Amino acid sequence: MPQDERTAAPDPIRGAQPGAVGFHGDAYLLRLVAWLAARSEVFVETGTNLGTTLGYVARTFPSLRCLSCEPDPASFEVARHHVADQPQVAINRQTSQEFLGHLATIGSELFERPTLFWLDAHGYGFDWPLREELAFIGERFQQGFVLIDDFLVPGHPEFGFDQYEQHVCSWDYVRESLAPGWRHRLYYPAYTERTSSFHPLRGWGLIQFGRGPLGRLDLEPELAGVLELAESSGKARTNVPAGAAQPQASSTATQTVRPSAGAARDAAVANAPSGRRAPHAPGLAGCDVHRDRFDDLVALVDRDDPLVVDGGANRGAVVDEVLARWPRARVHAVEAQPTLARELARRYAGDRRVTVHAAALAARTGQLEFHVTANSVSSSALAPSSFKQTLQGAKVATVETISVPARRLDELVPQAIDLLKLDLQGFEIEALTGLGERLSQVGVVLAEVQFAPLYEGTPLFGDVDRFLREAGFGLFNLYELWTSSAGQLTAGDGIWLNGRQFELPDGRA
């Protein structure tokens, strides 16, 4: 449709501050979102980044229940602060695959509601989950709208799009992921005008889906000039036919090529002798590629009231997860940063299940020099390395160095520990050493590990694994593997099982 036959651009947002609105500040797209939101009860976003779009939706459409996820800890903290005053918003520090598993636990109370999806989990260092997301939505949800960000708009190089290795973010890439029972219509932008002064045009695709008859959105007067129909219930009108090769990027299109991380490996052991348990953990419902740490931990920590130590509790995200999974758990939250420890103490003051310790876990009791970084989750007893600062920039710069109390864990928590979680930015072996002989009584260890030196003098994965193996533990699985934009594996989480309580693959007791 020629531009002069379309309606005028809806209230261009020229002059707005970056971050004030979501959806790339695209005024046409914002008009579409408003129309869709008025016909939805739930907004689900994958990849919230800093929470700009999530915050915009929550404040503009306060009746919508908003669910979102963000795996990057620094971005998650910014996003959580961005929507802290919005009670209808729930944001999880999870990858999209983990988030789908969380949605699966909500059940029909969610799946039967008309839902607007914004699929934007395209971040560096994480598996590209787009096909899994669409398959999950098709299997579970009854009706709604799926907006896919950074999507190739065929024939319109004005719109930027993403490419992950050899795969273009396009209809041809995702069409086979649609549920067989879906009726669907696919729409593309019907405009080429850029309305934001600080965002380039980014492509999008809209899939309208349901189990029953679907109306034609492009015939709605309010959406004139915003979108145009490309395909209806499998009858293609796009220039990317079914079965065709992946579309090639136009020489004038804005194409973003992103690497993808490898998926975590599954592990299980059977036929355990009497007295030791065979570890068994369920796969993620609907998604076999990525495993959820806490789904596995619930199966491994087989008691209703486990004693859990959260080393490096930060703002309490893991404490909340533990209490949600084990309502009768006893949790010791250990946090070295004084301001965060005070925040935790206030937050859990009325909860007898949680004990907060303002200290750093270490091999010796005393005082410890502690590096506080611009984003709190990177703070550590070790200084950030030049490699980490190159990767993450100013947000991991040390803003102050303080002295904090250091405590041995065997003095801090004298009871046997069922689950020991350590996220200490390279200080994990120090904390494990502080357990002394009582390490042999710990059932399961969940620890962050580094594969590249993110901190000065940090032990790497091989060092942590060797330490725990020598203490009688065996690696169960790795989770949330992070890579740099160049593809270098940098960090992740691991679960180790005590061979005195579990049958290990090599038969060690």
Coordinates of C-alpha atoms in Angstrom, one line a residue:
M1 CA 0.0 0.0 0.0
P2 CA 1.6 3.4 -0.9
Q3 CA 2.4 5.5 2.1
D4 CA 0.1 8.3 1.1
E5 CA -2.9 5.9 1.1
R6 CA -2.3 5.0 4.8
T7 CA -3.4 6.8 7.8
A8 CA -1.0 9.3 9.3
A9 CA 1.5 8.0 11.8
P10 CA 0.0 7.8 15.3
D11 CA 1.5 10.4 17.5
P12 CA 5.2 10.1 16.7
I13 CA 7.2 10.0 19.9
R14 CA 9.9 12.4 18.8
G15 CA 11.7 14.1 21.6
A16 CA 10.9 11.4 24.2
Q17 CA 13.8 10.3 26.4
P18 CA 15.3 6.9 25.5
G19 CA 13.8 4.2 27.7
A20 CA 10.6 6.2 28.3
V21 CA 8.5 3.9 26.0
G22 CA 8.9 0.3 24.9
F23 CA 8.6 -1.5 21.6
H24 CA 11.5 0.5 20.1
G25 CA 9.5 3.7 20.3
D26 CA 7.7 2.6 17.1
A27 CA 4.4 4.6 17.2
Y28 CA 2.7 2.3 14.7
L29 CA 3.6 -0.8 16.8
L30 CA 2.5 1.0 19.9
R31 CA -0.9 1.5 18.4
L32 CA -1.1 -2.2 17.5
V33 CA -0.1 -3.1 21.1
A34 CA -2.8 -0.9 22.5
W35 CA -5.4 -2.6 20.4
L36 CA -4.1 -6.1 21.3
A37 CA -3.8 -5.3 25.0
A38 CA -7.4 -4.2 25.1
R39 CA -8.4 -7.7 24.0
S40 CA -6.0 -9.6 26.3
E41 CA -5.9 -10.4 30.0
V42 CA -2.3 -11.5 30.3
F43 CA 1.0 -10.1 28.9
V44 CA 3.9 -12.5 28.6
E45 CA 7.3 -11.3 27.6
T46 CA 10.5 -13.3 27.1
G47 CA 13.7 -11.3 27.4
T48 CA 12.8 -8.2 29.4
N49 CA 16.4 -6.8 29.3
L50 CA 16.2 -3.6 31.4
G51 CA 12.4 -3.6 31.7
T52 CA 11.6 -0.7 29.4
T53 CA 8.9 -2.5 27.4
L54 CA 7.6 -4.4 30.5
G55 CA 7.3 -1.1 32.5
Y56 CA 5.6 0.6 29.6
V57 CA 3.0 -2.2 29.3
A58 CA 2.4 -2.4 33.1
R59 CA 1.8 1.4 33.4
T60 CA -0.2 1.9 30.3
F61 CA -2.4 -1.2 30.7
P62 CA -2.6 -1.7 34.5
S63 CA -5.4 -4.3 34.2
L64 CA -3.1 -6.8 32.4
R65 CA -1.3 -9.5 34.4
C66 CA 2.3 -9.2 33.3
L67 CA 4.8 -12.1 33.4
S68 CA 8.4 -11.8 32.2
C69 CA 11.9 -13.2 32.5
E70 CA 15.5 -12.0 32.2
P71 CA 18.6 -14.3 32.7
D72 CA 21.3 -11.6 33.0
P73 CA 21.6 -10.7 36.7
A74 CA 22.6 -7.1 36.1
S75 CA 19.8 -6.5 33.7
F76 CA 17.3 -8.3 35.9
E77 CA 18.1 -6.1 38.9
V78 CA 17.5 -3.0 36.7
A79 CA 14.3 -4.4 35.3
R80 CA 13.0 -5.4 38.8
H81 CA 13.6 -1.9 40.1
H82 CA 11.9 -0.5 37.0
V83 CA 8.6 -2.3 37.8
A84 CA 8.9 -2.5 41.6
D85 CA 5.8 -0.3 42.0
Q86 CA 3.6 -2.5 39.7
P87 CA 2.0 -5.3 41.8
Q88 CA 0.5 -7.0 38.7
V89 CA 4.0 -7.7 37.4
A90 CA 6.1 -10.8 38.1
I91 CA 9.6 -11.0 36.6
N92 CA 11.8 -14.0 37.0
R93 CA 15.6 -14.3 36.8
Q94 CA 15.4 -17.2 34.3
T95 CA 16.2 -18.0 30.8
S96 CA 13.2 -18.3 28.5
Q97 CA 13.4 -22.1 28.6
E98 CA 13.3 -22.0 32.4
F99 CA 10.5 -19.4 32.3
L100 CA 8.4 -21.8 30.2
G101 CA 8.8 -24.4 32.8
H102 CA 7.6 -21.9 35.4
L103 CA 4.5 -21.0 33.3
A104 CA 3.7 -24.7 33.0
T105 CA 3.3 -24.9 36.7
I106 CA 0.6 -22.2 36.6
G107 CA -1.7 -24.4 34.5
S108 CA -5.2 -23.8 33.1
E109 CA -5.7 -20.7 35.2
L110 CA -3.2 -19.0 32.8
F111 CA -3.6 -21.0 29.6
E112 CA -7.3 -20.4 29.1
R113 CA -7.0 -16.6 29.2
P114 CA -6.5 -14.5 26.0
T115 CA -2.8 -13.7 26.1
L116 CA -0.5 -11.2 24.3
F117 CA 3.1 -12.5 23.9
W118 CA 6.1 -10.4 23.1
L119 CA 8.9 -12.8 22.2
D120 CA 12.2 -11.0 22.5
A121 CA 14.6 -13.6 24.2
H122 CA 17.3 -13.0 21.6
G123 CA 20.2 -12.0 24.0
Y124 CA 23.8 -12.8 23.6
G125 CA 25.2 -15.9 25.4
F126 CA 21.9 -17.8 25.8
D127 CA 20.3 -20.4 23.6
W128 CA 17.9 -18.9 21.0
P129 CA 14.5 -20.2 22.3
L130 CA 12.1 -18.9 19.6
R131 CA 11.0 -22.3 18.2
E132 CA 10.6 -23.7 21.7
E133 CA 8.5 -20.7 22.8
L134 CA 6.1 -21.1 19.9
A135 CA 5.8 -24.8 20.4
F136 CA 5.0 -24.3 24.1
I137 CA 2.5 -21.6 23.4
G138 CA 0.7 -23.7 20.8
E139 CA 0.6 -26.8 23.1
R140 CA -0.8 -24.9 26.2
F141 CA -2.6 -21.7 25.3
Q142 CA -6.1 -21.5 23.8
Q143 CA -6.1 -18.1 22.1
G144 CA -4.1 -14.9 21.8
F145 CA -1.5 -12.9 19.9
V146 CA 2.2 -13.5 19.5
L147 CA 4.4 -10.6 18.5
I148 CA 8.0 -11.6 17.5
D149 CA 10.6 -8.9 17.7
D150 CA 13.6 -8.4 15.3
F151 CA 11.7 -10.3 12.6
L152 CA 12.5 -10.3 8.9
V153 CA 9.9 -8.4 7.0
P154 CA 10.1 -9.8 3.4
G155 CA 10.7 -7.2 0.7
H156 CA 11.2 -4.4 3.2
P157 CA 14.9 -3.8 4.0
E158 CA 14.0 -0.7 6.0
F159 CA 13.3 -3.1 8.9
G160 CA 16.2 -4.6 10.9
F161 CA 16.2 -8.2 12.0
D162 CA 18.3 -10.7 13.8
Q163 CA 20.3 -13.7 12.6
Y164 CA 21.7 -16.4 14.9
E165 CA 24.5 -18.3 13.2
Q166 CA 22.9 -19.5 9.9
H167 CA 19.3 -18.9 11.0
V168 CA 17.4 -15.8 10.2
C169 CA 14.6 -14.7 12.6
S170 CA 11.8 -15.2 10.1
W171 CA 8.5 -16.9 9.3
D172 CA 10.3 -19.6 7.4
Y173 CA 12.4 -20.4 10.5
V174 CA 9.4 -20.7 12.9
R175 CA 6.4 -21.8 10.8
E176 CA 7.0 -25.5 11.5
S177 CA 6.8 -24.8 15.3
L178 CA 3.2 -23.9 15.1
A179 CA 0.8 -26.3 16.9
P180 CA -1.1 -28.5 14.4
G181 CA -4.5 -27.6 15.9
W182 CA -3.9 -23.8 15.6
R183 CA -5.8 -21.6 13.3
H184 CA -3.5 -18.7 12.7
R185 CA -3.0 -15.5 10.7
L186 CA 0.4 -13.9 10.1
Y187 CA 0.8 -10.1 9.8
Y188 CA 3.7 -7.9 8.9
P189 CA 4.0 -4.1 9.2
A190 CA 2.1 -2.1 6.6
Y191 CA 4.3 1.0 7.0
T192 CA 8.0 1.9 6.5
E193 CA 8.1 5.2 8.4
R194 CA 10.4 5.6 11.3
T195 CA 8.7 7.4 14.1
S196 CA 11.4 7.3 16.8
S197 CA 14.3 9.7 16.9
F198 CA 16.6 7.3 18.8
H199 CA 15.6 3.8 17.6
P200 CA 16.0 2.4 14.1
L201 CA 13.1 0.5 12.6
R202 CA 13.0 -3.1 13.8
G203 CA 11.0 -5.7 12.0
W204 CA 8.2 -7.7 13.7
G205 CA 5.7 -10.4 12.9
L206 CA 2.3 -10.9 14.5
I207 CA 0.7 -14.3 14.8
Q208 CA -3.0 -14.3 15.7
F209 CA -3.9 -17.8 17.0
G210 CA -6.8 -19.7 18.4
R211 CA -8.8 -22.9 18.4
G212 CA -11.8 -21.3 16.7
P213 CA -12.6 -18.8 14.0
L214 CA -10.3 -15.8 13.8
G215 CA -11.2 -12.2 12.7
R216 CA -9.2 -10.2 10.2
L217 CA -7.1 -7.7 12.1
D218 CA -6.2 -5.8 9.0
L219 CA -9.8 -5.0 8.4
E220 CA -10.2 -3.3 11.8
P221 CA -10.5 0.5 11.2
E222 CA -8.2 1.3 14.2
L223 CA -5.4 -0.8 12.6
A224 CA -5.6 0.7 9.1
G225 CA -2.1 1.3 7.9
V226 CA -0.5 -0.6 10.8
L227 CA -0.4 -4.2 9.6
E228 CA -1.2 -6.3 6.6
L229 CA -2.1 -10.0 6.2
A230 CA 0.6 -12.3 5.0
E231 CA -0.8 -15.7 5.6
S232 CA -4.0 -17.2 6.9
S233 CA -4.3 -20.8 8.3
G234 CA -1.4 -22.0 6.1
K235 CA -2.3 -20.2 2.8
A236 CA 0.8 -18.2 2.2
R237 CA 0.9 -14.7 0.7
T238 CA 4.4 -14.0 1.7
N239 CA 7.4 -14.2 -0.7
V240 CA 9.0 -16.8 1.7
P241 CA 7.2 -20.0 0.7
A242 CA 7.0 -23.1 2.9
G243 CA 10.1 -25.2 2.5
A244 CA 12.1 -22.5 0.9
A245 CA 15.7 -21.9 2.0
Q246 CA 16.4 -19.4 4.7
P247 CA 16.0 -15.9 3.3
Q248 CA 19.2 -14.0 2.7
A249 CA 19.8 -10.7 4.2
S250 CA 19.3 -7.7 2.0
S251 CA 22.5 -5.6 1.5
T252 CA 20.6 -2.6 2.9
A253 CA 18.7 -4.3 5.8
T254 CA 20.0 -3.9 9.3
Q255 CA 21.0 -7.4 10.2
T256 CA 22.2 -8.4 13.7
V257 CA 24.1 -11.7 13.7
R258 CA 24.3 -13.3 17.2
P259 CA 26.0 -16.5 18.4
S260 CA 24.1 -19.0 20.4
A261 CA 25.2 -21.0 23.4
G262 CA 25.1 -24.8 23.6
A263 CA 22.4 -26.4 25.7
A264 CA 23.0 -28.1 29.0
R265 CA 23.5 -31.8 29.0
D266 CA 21.1 -34.2 30.8
A267 CA 22.5 -36.7 33.4
A268 CA 20.8 -39.5 35.4
V269 CA 22.0 -42.5 37.3
A270 CA 19.9 -45.7 37.9
N271 CA 20.2 -48.9 39.9
A272 CA 21.6 -47.4 43.1
P273 CA 22.5 -49.8 45.9
S274 CA 20.6 -49.8 49.2
G275 CA 21.5 -46.8 51.4
R276 CA 22.2 -44.4 48.5
R277 CA 19.8 -42.8 46.2
A278 CA 19.9 -42.7 42.4
P279 CA 19.6 -39.1 41.3
H280 CA 16.6 -38.5 39.2
A281 CA 15.3 -35.2 37.9
P282 CA 12.4 -34.6 35.5
G283 CA 12.9 -32.9 32.1
L284 CA 11.4 -29.5 31.6
A285 CA 7.8 -29.9 30.5
G286 CA 7.5 -29.2 26.8
C287 CA 11.2 -28.3 26.4
D288 CA 13.9 -30.9 26.5
V289 CA 16.8 -28.6 25.6
H290 CA 17.3 -26.7 28.8
R291 CA 17.1 -28.0 32.4
D292 CA 15.8 -25.9 35.3
R293 CA 18.2 -26.0 38.3
F294 CA 15.4 -26.0 40.8
D295 CA 13.3 -28.6 39.0
D296 CA 16.3 -30.9 39.4
L297 CA 17.0 -29.8 43.0
V298 CA 13.5 -30.6 44.1
A299 CA 13.9 -34.1 42.9
L300 CA 17.4 -34.4 44.5
V301 CA 16.7 -32.8 47.9
D302 CA 14.1 -35.3 48.8
R303 CA 12.6 -33.9 52.0
D304 CA 9.9 -31.4 53.0
D305 CA 12.0 -29.3 55.4
P306 CA 15.6 -29.1 54.0
L307 CA 18.3 -27.0 55.7
V308 CA 19.5 -24.7 52.9
V309 CA 22.4 -22.2 52.9
D310 CA 22.2 -19.4 50.4
G311 CA 25.8 -18.1 50.2
G312 CA 25.7 -14.8 48.3
A313 CA 22.0 -14.2 48.8
N314 CA 22.1 -10.7 47.3
R315 CA 18.5 -9.5 47.3
G316 CA 16.9 -12.9 48.1
A317 CA 15.8 -14.3 44.7
V318 CA 17.1 -17.8 45.6
V319 CA 15.6 -17.6 49.1
D320 CA 12.2 -16.9 47.5
E321 CA 12.7 -19.7 45.1
V322 CA 13.6 -22.1 47.9
L323 CA 10.6 -21.2 50.0
A324 CA 8.3 -21.5 47.0
R325 CA 9.6 -25.0 46.3
W326 CA 10.0 -26.1 49.9
P327 CA 7.5 -24.1 52.0
R328 CA 8.9 -25.7 55.2
A329 CA 12.6 -25.2 54.4
R330 CA 15.0 -23.6 56.9
V331 CA 17.1 -21.1 55.1
H332 CA 20.4 -19.4 56.1
A333 CA 20.9 -16.4 53.8
V334 CA 24.5 -15.2 53.9
E335 CA 25.3 -11.8 52.3
A336 CA 28.6 -9.8 52.6
Q337 CA 27.3 -6.5 51.4
P338 CA 26.1 -4.6 54.4
T339 CA 23.3 -2.7 52.7
L340 CA 22.0 -5.8 51.0
A341 CA 22.2 -7.8 54.3
R342 CA 20.2 -5.1 56.0
E343 CA 17.6 -5.2 53.2
L344 CA 17.3 -9.0 53.6
A345 CA 17.0 -8.7 57.3
R346 CA 14.1 -6.3 57.0
R347 CA 12.5 -8.3 54.2
Y348 CA 12.4 -11.6 56.2
A349 CA 12.1 -10.1 59.7
G350 CA 8.7 -11.8 60.1
D351 CA 9.6 -15.1 58.6
R352 CA 10.9 -17.6 61.1
R353 CA 12.1 -19.9 58.3
V354 CA 14.9 -17.4 57.3
T355 CA 18.0 -16.4 59.2
V356 CA 20.1 -13.6 57.7
H357 CA 23.9 -13.5 58.3
A358 CA 25.8 -10.3 57.4
A359 CA 29.1 -11.8 56.5
A360 CA 31.3 -13.2 53.8
L361 CA 31.9 -16.9 53.7
A362 CA 35.6 -17.7 54.0
A363 CA 38.2 -20.3 55.0
R364 CA 39.0 -18.3 58.2
T365 CA 37.0 -16.2 60.5
G366 CA 38.1 -12.5 60.7
Q367 CA 37.8 -9.5 58.4
L368 CA 37.9 -9.5 54.7
E369 CA 38.5 -6.9 52.0
F370 CA 35.4 -6.8 49.7
H371 CA 35.1 -5.1 46.3
V372 CA 31.7 -3.5 45.8
T373 CA 30.9 -3.1 42.1
A374 CA 28.4 -0.8 40.2
N375 CA 26.0 -3.7 39.9
S376 CA 25.7 -5.5 43.2
V377 CA 25.7 -9.0 41.7
S378 CA 29.3 -8.7 40.6
S379 CA 30.7 -7.7 44.0
S380 CA 33.3 -10.1 45.4
A381 CA 36.1 -10.6 47.8
L382 CA 38.2 -10.8 44.5
A383 CA 38.7 -7.8 42.2
P384 CA 37.1 -8.0 38.8
S385 CA 39.6 -9.0 36.1
S386 CA 40.5 -6.9 33.1
F387 CA 38.8 -9.7 31.0
K388 CA 35.5 -9.2 32.9
Q389 CA 35.7 -5.4 32.6
T390 CA 36.3 -5.7 28.9
L391 CA 33.3 -8.0 28.6
Q392 CA 30.9 -6.0 30.8
G393 CA 32.2 -2.5 31.0
A394 CA 31.4 0.1 33.7
K395 CA 28.8 -2.0 35.4
V396 CA 31.4 -4.3 36.9
A397 CA 33.8 -1.5 37.9
T398 CA 34.7 -1.4 41.6
V399 CA 33.0 1.6 43.2
E400 CA 34.4 1.0 46.7
T401 CA 36.5 -1.4 48.7
I402 CA 35.2 -2.2 52.2
S403 CA 36.1 -4.4 55.1
V404 CA 33.4 -7.0 56.0
P405 CA 33.2 -9.8 58.6
A406 CA 34.4 -13.2 57.3
R407 CA 33.0 -16.4 58.8
R408 CA 33.7 -20.1 58.5
L409 CA 30.5 -21.9 57.5
D410 CA 31.0 -24.7 60.0
E411 CA 30.8 -22.0 62.8
L412 CA 27.9 -20.1 61.2
V413 CA 25.6 -23.1 60.6
P414 CA 26.5 -26.0 62.9
Q415 CA 23.7 -28.3 61.5
A416 CA 24.1 -30.7 58.6
I417 CA 23.2 -28.9 55.3
D418 CA 20.9 -30.5 52.7
L419 CA 21.5 -27.9 50.0
L420 CA 24.4 -25.5 49.8
K421 CA 24.1 -22.8 47.2
L422 CA 27.2 -20.7 46.5
D423 CA 27.3 -17.7 44.2
L424 CA 30.4 -15.9 45.5
Q425 CA 32.0 -14.6 42.3
G426 CA 35.1 -16.8 42.5
F427 CA 35.3 -17.3 46.3
E428 CA 33.5 -20.7 46.3
I429 CA 36.5 -22.9 47.3
E430 CA 37.2 -20.5 50.2
A431 CA 33.6 -21.0 51.4
L432 CA 33.8 -24.8 51.0
T433 CA 37.1 -24.9 52.9
G434 CA 35.3 -23.1 55.7
L435 CA 33.1 -26.2 56.2
G436 CA 36.1 -28.4 57.2
E437 CA 35.1 -32.0 57.8
R438 CA 31.5 -31.1 57.8
L439 CA 31.5 -30.8 54.1
S440 CA 31.1 -34.5 54.1
Q441 CA 27.6 -34.0 55.6
V442 CA 26.3 -31.7 52.8
G443 CA 23.9 -33.5 50.5
V444 CA 23.9 -31.3 47.4
V445 CA 26.1 -28.3 46.3
L446 CA 24.8 -25.7 43.8
A447 CA 27.7 -23.4 42.9
E448 CA 28.5 -20.8 40.3
V449 CA 31.7 -21.6 38.4
Q450 CA 33.9 -19.8 36.0
F451 CA 35.5 -21.1 32.8
A452 CA 37.4 -17.9 32.1
P453 CA 39.1 -15.7 34.7
L454 CA 36.4 -13.1 35.6
Y455 CA 38.1 -12.2 38.8
E456 CA 41.8 -11.8 39.8
G457 CA 43.1 -15.1 41.2
T458 CA 39.8 -16.9 40.7
P459 CA 39.6 -20.7 40.7
L460 CA 38.1 -22.0 37.5
F461 CA 35.6 -24.8 37.0
G462 CA 38.3 -27.5 36.9
D463 CA 39.6 -26.3 40.3
V464 CA 36.1 -26.4 41.9
D465 CA 35.3 -29.7 40.4
R466 CA 38.6 -31.2 41.6
F467 CA 38.1 -29.9 45.1
L468 CA 34.6 -31.4 45.3
R469 CA 35.6 -34.7 43.7
E470 CA 38.4 -35.1 46.3
A471 CA 35.8 -34.4 49.0
G472 CA 33.6 -37.3 47.6
F473 CA 31.2 -35.4 45.4
G474 CA 30.4 -35.9 41.7
L475 CA 29.2 -33.5 39.1
F476 CA 25.5 -34.0 38.3
N477 CA 24.9 -31.3 35.6
L478 CA 25.7 -27.8 34.4
Y479 CA 23.2 -25.0 34.0
E480 CA 22.9 -21.5 32.6
L481 CA 26.1 -21.6 30.7
W482 CA 27.1 -18.1 29.6
T483 CA 29.3 -17.2 26.7
S484 CA 30.9 -14.0 25.5
S485 CA 29.7 -12.4 22.2
A486 CA 32.8 -14.1 20.6
G487 CA 31.6 -17.5 21.7
Q488 CA 34.0 -18.0 24.7
L489 CA 32.4 -20.0 27.5
T490 CA 32.7 -17.8 30.6
A491 CA 30.5 -19.0 33.5
G492 CA 27.7 -21.2 34.6
D493 CA 26.2 -23.1 37.5
G494 CA 26.9 -26.7 38.5
I495 CA 25.2 -29.2 40.8
W496 CA 27.4 -31.7 42.7
L497 CA 26.1 -34.7 44.7
N498 CA 27.6 -36.2 47.8
G499 CA 28.7 -39.8 47.0
R500 CA 27.9 -40.8 50.5
Q501 CA 24.2 -40.1 49.8
F502 CA 23.9 -40.7 46.0
E503 CA 25.2 -43.3 43.6
L504 CA 27.7 -41.5 41.4
P505 CA 28.3 -42.5 37.7
D506 CA 31.8 -43.9 38.5
G507 CA 30.5 -46.0 41.4
R508 CA 32.3 -44.0 44.1
A509 CA 30.8 -44.1 47.6

